[in-house]
Coordinates of C-alpha atoms and ligand atoms in Angstrom, one line a residue:
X978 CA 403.8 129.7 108.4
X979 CA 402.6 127.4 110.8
X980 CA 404.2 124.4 110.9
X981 CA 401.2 122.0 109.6
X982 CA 403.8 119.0 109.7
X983 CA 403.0 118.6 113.7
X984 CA 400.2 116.8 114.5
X985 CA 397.5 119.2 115.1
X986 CA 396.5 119.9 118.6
X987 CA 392.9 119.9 117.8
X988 CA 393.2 116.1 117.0
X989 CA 396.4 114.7 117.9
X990 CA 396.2 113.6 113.9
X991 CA 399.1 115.0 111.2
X992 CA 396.5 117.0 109.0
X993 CA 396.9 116.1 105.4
X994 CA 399.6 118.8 103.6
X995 CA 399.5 117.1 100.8
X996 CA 395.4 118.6 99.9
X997 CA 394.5 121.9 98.1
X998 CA 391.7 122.8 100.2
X999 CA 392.0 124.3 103.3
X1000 CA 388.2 123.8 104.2
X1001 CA 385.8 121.1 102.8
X1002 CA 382.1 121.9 104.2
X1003 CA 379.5 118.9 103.0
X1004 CA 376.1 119.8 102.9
X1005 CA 375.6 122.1 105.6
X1006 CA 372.1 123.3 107.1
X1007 CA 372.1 126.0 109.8
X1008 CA 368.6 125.8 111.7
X1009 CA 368.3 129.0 114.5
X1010 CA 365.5 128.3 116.6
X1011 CA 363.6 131.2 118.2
X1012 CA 360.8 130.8 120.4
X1013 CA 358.1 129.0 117.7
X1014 CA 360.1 130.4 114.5
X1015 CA 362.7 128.7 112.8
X1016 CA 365.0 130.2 110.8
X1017 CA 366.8 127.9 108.1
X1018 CA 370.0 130.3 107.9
X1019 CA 371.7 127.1 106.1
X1020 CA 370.1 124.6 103.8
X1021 CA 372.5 122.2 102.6
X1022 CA 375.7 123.8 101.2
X1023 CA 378.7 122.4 99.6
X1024 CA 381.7 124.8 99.8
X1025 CA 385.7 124.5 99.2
X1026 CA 387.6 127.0 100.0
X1027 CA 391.5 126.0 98.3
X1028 CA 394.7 126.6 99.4
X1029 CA 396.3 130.3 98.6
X1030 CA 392.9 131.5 97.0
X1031 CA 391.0 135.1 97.6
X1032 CA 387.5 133.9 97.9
X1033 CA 384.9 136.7 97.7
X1034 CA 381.4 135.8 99.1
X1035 CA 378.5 137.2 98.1
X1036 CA 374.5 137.2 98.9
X1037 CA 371.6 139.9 99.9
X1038 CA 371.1 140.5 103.7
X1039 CA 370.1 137.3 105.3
X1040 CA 371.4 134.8 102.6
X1041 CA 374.0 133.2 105.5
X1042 CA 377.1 134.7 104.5
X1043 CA 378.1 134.9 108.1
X1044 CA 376.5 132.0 109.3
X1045 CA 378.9 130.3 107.1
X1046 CA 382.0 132.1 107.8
X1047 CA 381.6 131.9 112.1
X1048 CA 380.8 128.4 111.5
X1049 CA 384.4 128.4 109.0
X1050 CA 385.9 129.9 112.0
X1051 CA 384.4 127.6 114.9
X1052 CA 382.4 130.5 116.1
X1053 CA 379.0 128.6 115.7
X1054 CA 378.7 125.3 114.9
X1055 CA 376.0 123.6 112.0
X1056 CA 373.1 121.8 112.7
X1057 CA 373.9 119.0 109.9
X1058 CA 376.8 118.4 107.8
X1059 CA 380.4 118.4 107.5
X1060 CA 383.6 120.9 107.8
X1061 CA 387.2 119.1 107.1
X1062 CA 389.9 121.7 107.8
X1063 CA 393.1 120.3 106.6
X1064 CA 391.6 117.0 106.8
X1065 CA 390.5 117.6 110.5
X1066 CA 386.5 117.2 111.3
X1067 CA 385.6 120.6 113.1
X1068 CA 382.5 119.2 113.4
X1069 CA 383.5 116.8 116.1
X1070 CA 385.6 118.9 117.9
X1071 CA 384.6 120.0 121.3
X1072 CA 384.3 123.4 122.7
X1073 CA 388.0 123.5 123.7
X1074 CA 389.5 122.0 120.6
X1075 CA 387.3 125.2 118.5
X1076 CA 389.1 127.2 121.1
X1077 CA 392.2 126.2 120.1
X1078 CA 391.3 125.7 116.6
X1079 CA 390.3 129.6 116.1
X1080 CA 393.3 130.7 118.2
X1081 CA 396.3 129.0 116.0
X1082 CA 394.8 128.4 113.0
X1083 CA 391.6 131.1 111.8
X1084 CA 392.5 135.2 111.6
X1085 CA 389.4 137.3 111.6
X1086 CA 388.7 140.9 110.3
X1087 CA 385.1 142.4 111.0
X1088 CA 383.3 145.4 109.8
X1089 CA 384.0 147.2 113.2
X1090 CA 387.4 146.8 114.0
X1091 CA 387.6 146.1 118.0
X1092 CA 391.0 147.4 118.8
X1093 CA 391.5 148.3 122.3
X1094 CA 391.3 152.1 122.6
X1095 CA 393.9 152.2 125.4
X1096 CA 396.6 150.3 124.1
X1097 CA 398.2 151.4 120.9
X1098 CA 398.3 149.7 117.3
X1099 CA 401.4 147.6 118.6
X1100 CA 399.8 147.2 121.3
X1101 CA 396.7 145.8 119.8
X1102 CA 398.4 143.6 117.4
X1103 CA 401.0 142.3 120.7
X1104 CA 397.7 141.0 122.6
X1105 CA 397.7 138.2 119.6
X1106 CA 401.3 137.8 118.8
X1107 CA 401.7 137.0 122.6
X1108 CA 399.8 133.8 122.7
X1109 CA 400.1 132.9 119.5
X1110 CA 402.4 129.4 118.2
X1111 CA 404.3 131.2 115.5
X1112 CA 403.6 135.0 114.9
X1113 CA 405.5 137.1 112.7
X1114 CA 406.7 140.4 115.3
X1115 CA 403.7 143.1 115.8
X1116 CA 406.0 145.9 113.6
X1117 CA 406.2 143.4 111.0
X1118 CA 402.4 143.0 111.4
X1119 CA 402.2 146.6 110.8
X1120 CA 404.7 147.3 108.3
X1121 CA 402.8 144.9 106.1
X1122 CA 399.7 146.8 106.3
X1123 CA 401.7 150.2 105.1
X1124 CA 401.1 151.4 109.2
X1125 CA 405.4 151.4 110.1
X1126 CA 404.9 155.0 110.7
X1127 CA 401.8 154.7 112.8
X1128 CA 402.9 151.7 115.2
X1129 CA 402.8 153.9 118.5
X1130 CA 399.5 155.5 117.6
X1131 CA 396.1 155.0 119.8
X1132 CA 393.2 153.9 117.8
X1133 CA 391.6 157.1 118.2
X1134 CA 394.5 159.1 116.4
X1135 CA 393.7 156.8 113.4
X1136 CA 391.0 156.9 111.0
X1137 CA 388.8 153.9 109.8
X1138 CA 390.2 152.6 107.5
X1139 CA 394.0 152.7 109.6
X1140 CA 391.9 151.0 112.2
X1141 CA 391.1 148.2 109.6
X1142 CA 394.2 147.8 109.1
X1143 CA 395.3 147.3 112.3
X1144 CA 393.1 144.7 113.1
X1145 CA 394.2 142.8 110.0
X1146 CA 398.1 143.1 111.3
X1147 CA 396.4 141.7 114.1
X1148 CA 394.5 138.8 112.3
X1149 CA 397.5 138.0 109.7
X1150 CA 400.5 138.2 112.6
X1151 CA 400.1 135.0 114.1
X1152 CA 400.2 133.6 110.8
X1153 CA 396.5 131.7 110.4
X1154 CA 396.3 129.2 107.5
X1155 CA 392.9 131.4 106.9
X1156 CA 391.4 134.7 107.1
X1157 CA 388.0 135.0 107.2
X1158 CA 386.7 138.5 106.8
X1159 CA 382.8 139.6 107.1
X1160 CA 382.3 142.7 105.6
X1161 CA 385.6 144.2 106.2
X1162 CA 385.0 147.3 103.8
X1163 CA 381.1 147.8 105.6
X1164 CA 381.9 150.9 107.8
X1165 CA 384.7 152.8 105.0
X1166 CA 383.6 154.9 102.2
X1167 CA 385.2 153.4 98.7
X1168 CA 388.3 155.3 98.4
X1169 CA 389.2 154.0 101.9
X1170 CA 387.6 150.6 101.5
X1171 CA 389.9 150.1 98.4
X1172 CA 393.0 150.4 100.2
X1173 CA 391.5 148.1 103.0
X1174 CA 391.2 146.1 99.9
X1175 CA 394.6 146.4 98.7
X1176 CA 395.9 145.4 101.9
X1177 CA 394.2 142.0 102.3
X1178 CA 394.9 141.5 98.7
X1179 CA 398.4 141.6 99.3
X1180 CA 398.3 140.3 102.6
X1181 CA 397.0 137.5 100.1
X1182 CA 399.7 137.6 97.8
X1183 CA 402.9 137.9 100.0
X1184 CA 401.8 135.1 102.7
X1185 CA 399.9 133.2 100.4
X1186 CA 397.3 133.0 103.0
X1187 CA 393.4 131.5 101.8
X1188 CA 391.3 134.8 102.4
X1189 CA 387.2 134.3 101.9
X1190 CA 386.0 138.3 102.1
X1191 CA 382.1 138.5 102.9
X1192 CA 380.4 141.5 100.9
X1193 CA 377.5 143.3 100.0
X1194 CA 379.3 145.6 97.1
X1195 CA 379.2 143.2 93.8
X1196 CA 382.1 144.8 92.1
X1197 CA 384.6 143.6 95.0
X1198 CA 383.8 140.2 93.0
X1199 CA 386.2 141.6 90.6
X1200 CA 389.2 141.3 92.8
X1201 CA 388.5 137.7 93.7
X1202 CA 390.0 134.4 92.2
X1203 CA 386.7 132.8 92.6
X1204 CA 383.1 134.2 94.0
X1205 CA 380.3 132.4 95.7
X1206 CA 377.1 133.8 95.6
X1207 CA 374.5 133.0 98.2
X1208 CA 370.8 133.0 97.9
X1209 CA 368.1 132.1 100.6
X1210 CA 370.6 129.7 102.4
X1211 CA 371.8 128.2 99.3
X1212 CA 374.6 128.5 96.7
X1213 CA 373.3 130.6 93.5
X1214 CA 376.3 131.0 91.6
X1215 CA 379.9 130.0 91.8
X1216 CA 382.5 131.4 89.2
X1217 CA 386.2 131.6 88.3
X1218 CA 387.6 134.9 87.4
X1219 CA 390.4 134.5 85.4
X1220 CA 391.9 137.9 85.8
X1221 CA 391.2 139.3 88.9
X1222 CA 390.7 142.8 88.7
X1223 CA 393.3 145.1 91.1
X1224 CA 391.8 146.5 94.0
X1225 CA 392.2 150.2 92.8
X1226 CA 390.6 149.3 89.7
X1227 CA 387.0 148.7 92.0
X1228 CA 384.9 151.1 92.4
X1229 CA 381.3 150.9 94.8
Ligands
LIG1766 N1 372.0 134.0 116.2 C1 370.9 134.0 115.4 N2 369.7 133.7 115.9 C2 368.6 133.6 115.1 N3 368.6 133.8 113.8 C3 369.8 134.1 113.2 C4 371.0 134.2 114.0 N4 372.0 134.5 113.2 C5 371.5 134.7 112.0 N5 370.2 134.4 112.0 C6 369.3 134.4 110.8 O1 369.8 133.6 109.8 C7 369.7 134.1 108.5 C8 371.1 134.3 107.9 O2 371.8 135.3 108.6 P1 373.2 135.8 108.3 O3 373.7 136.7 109.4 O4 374.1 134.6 108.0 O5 373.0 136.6 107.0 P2 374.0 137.5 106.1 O6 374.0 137.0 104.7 O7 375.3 137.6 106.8 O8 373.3 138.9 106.2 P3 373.9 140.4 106.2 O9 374.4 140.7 104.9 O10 372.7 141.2 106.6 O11 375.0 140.4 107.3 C9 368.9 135.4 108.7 O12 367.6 135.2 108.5 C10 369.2 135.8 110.2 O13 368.1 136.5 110.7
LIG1767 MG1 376.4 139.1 107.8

């Protein structure tokens, strides 16, 4: 893993190790302004997301699932509130320092996967490792998500849900301290979402990296440690599952 002893380049500070949460987010509102509407994506939430945990995020279209994740990632940034990272305030960072912030520290997965069609999965998953602090090696990437034999295919020899995959080697190989994915299962039927499923769950276990999984299926919930359940901008529901259910187990 990162080394989170060094002072962080974000803020020049040594980020608490000592803390279980890897995010702290105090009483967030989102406002998106367009033209003479307002849209109140955010209104007020508290969220924690702890060290090691697979956090499973759920909420009807337009709750602010993803509002909340880009703005986890330093992809957006809140109107009001508060977001400690280790103990660091992303919300006073500057453009540069999210820069930085989402390049060492945050891996992403979205529901299309973005690979480069010209290069191959090693490839791909090299375009990350190169400028990253303290990647793992792109085969090792690979051979975590169960695609050793694939590593000098082109995206377009592989189907969905291999192409998922490769873009969470990608995400996981420069070892973030958090993946945030939004709606990684959207575009794959169940069987292959499963797998996809399996992967980050033991991409989960074996790194012991904090994953928060955006989805619309409700019975992912059953693989998760804990589930947040947005409404309207708002927290509905949080709960604790105390056996998380094995991704082959789910069904959607
Ligand atoms: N860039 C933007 N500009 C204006 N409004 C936005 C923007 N992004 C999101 N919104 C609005 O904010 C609200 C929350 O959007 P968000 O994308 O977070 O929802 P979501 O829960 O991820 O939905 P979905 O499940 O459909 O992806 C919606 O009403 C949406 O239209
Ligand atoms: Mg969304």
């Amino acid at each position: 893993m990162a080394n989170l002893r060094q002072p962080d380049r974000l803020t020049g500070r040594s980020p608490g190790v000592e803390g279980s949460q890897i995010f702290e987010a105090r009483n967030l509102t989102k406002v998106y302004h367009m033209g003479e509407v307002e849209v109140r994506a955010l209104r007020g939430i508290d969220f924690d997301l702890e060290r090691g945990e697979l956090l499973v995020l759920l909420g009807a279209s337009g709750s602010g699932k993803s509002t909340l994740l880009n703005i986890l990632g330093g992809l957006d940034i809140p109107t009001s509130g508060t977001v400690q990272f280790l103990n660091q305030d992303l919300t006073a960072a500057d453009d540069a320092e999210l820069t930085r912030y989402r390049r060492d520290h945050v891996g992403f997965v979205f529901q299309f996967y973005n690979l480069i069609p010209s290069l191959t999965a090693r490839e791909n998953v090299a375009l990350v490792t190169d400028i990253a602090r303290d990647p793992i090696r792109p085969e090792e990437a690979l051979e975590l998500v169960g695609l050793g034999p694939r590593i000098d295919h082109f995206p377009a020899q592989l189907s969905g849900g291999e192409q998922q995959r490769v873009a969470i080697a990608r995400a996981i190989a420069k070892q973030p301290d958090v993946l945030l994915c939004d709606e990684p299962t959207g575009a794959l039927d169940s069987s292959t979402g499963q797998l996809v499923l399996k992967v980050l769950k033991d991409v989960n276990q074996q790194l012991g990296t904090a994953t928060a999984v955006i989805t619309h299926n409700a019975p992912i919930a059953a693989m998760a440690d804990r589930v947040v359940r947005l409404h309207d901008g708002t927290i509905a529901d949080v709960y604790r599952n105390d056996q998380p259910a094995a991704p082959e187990e789910i069904e959607w």
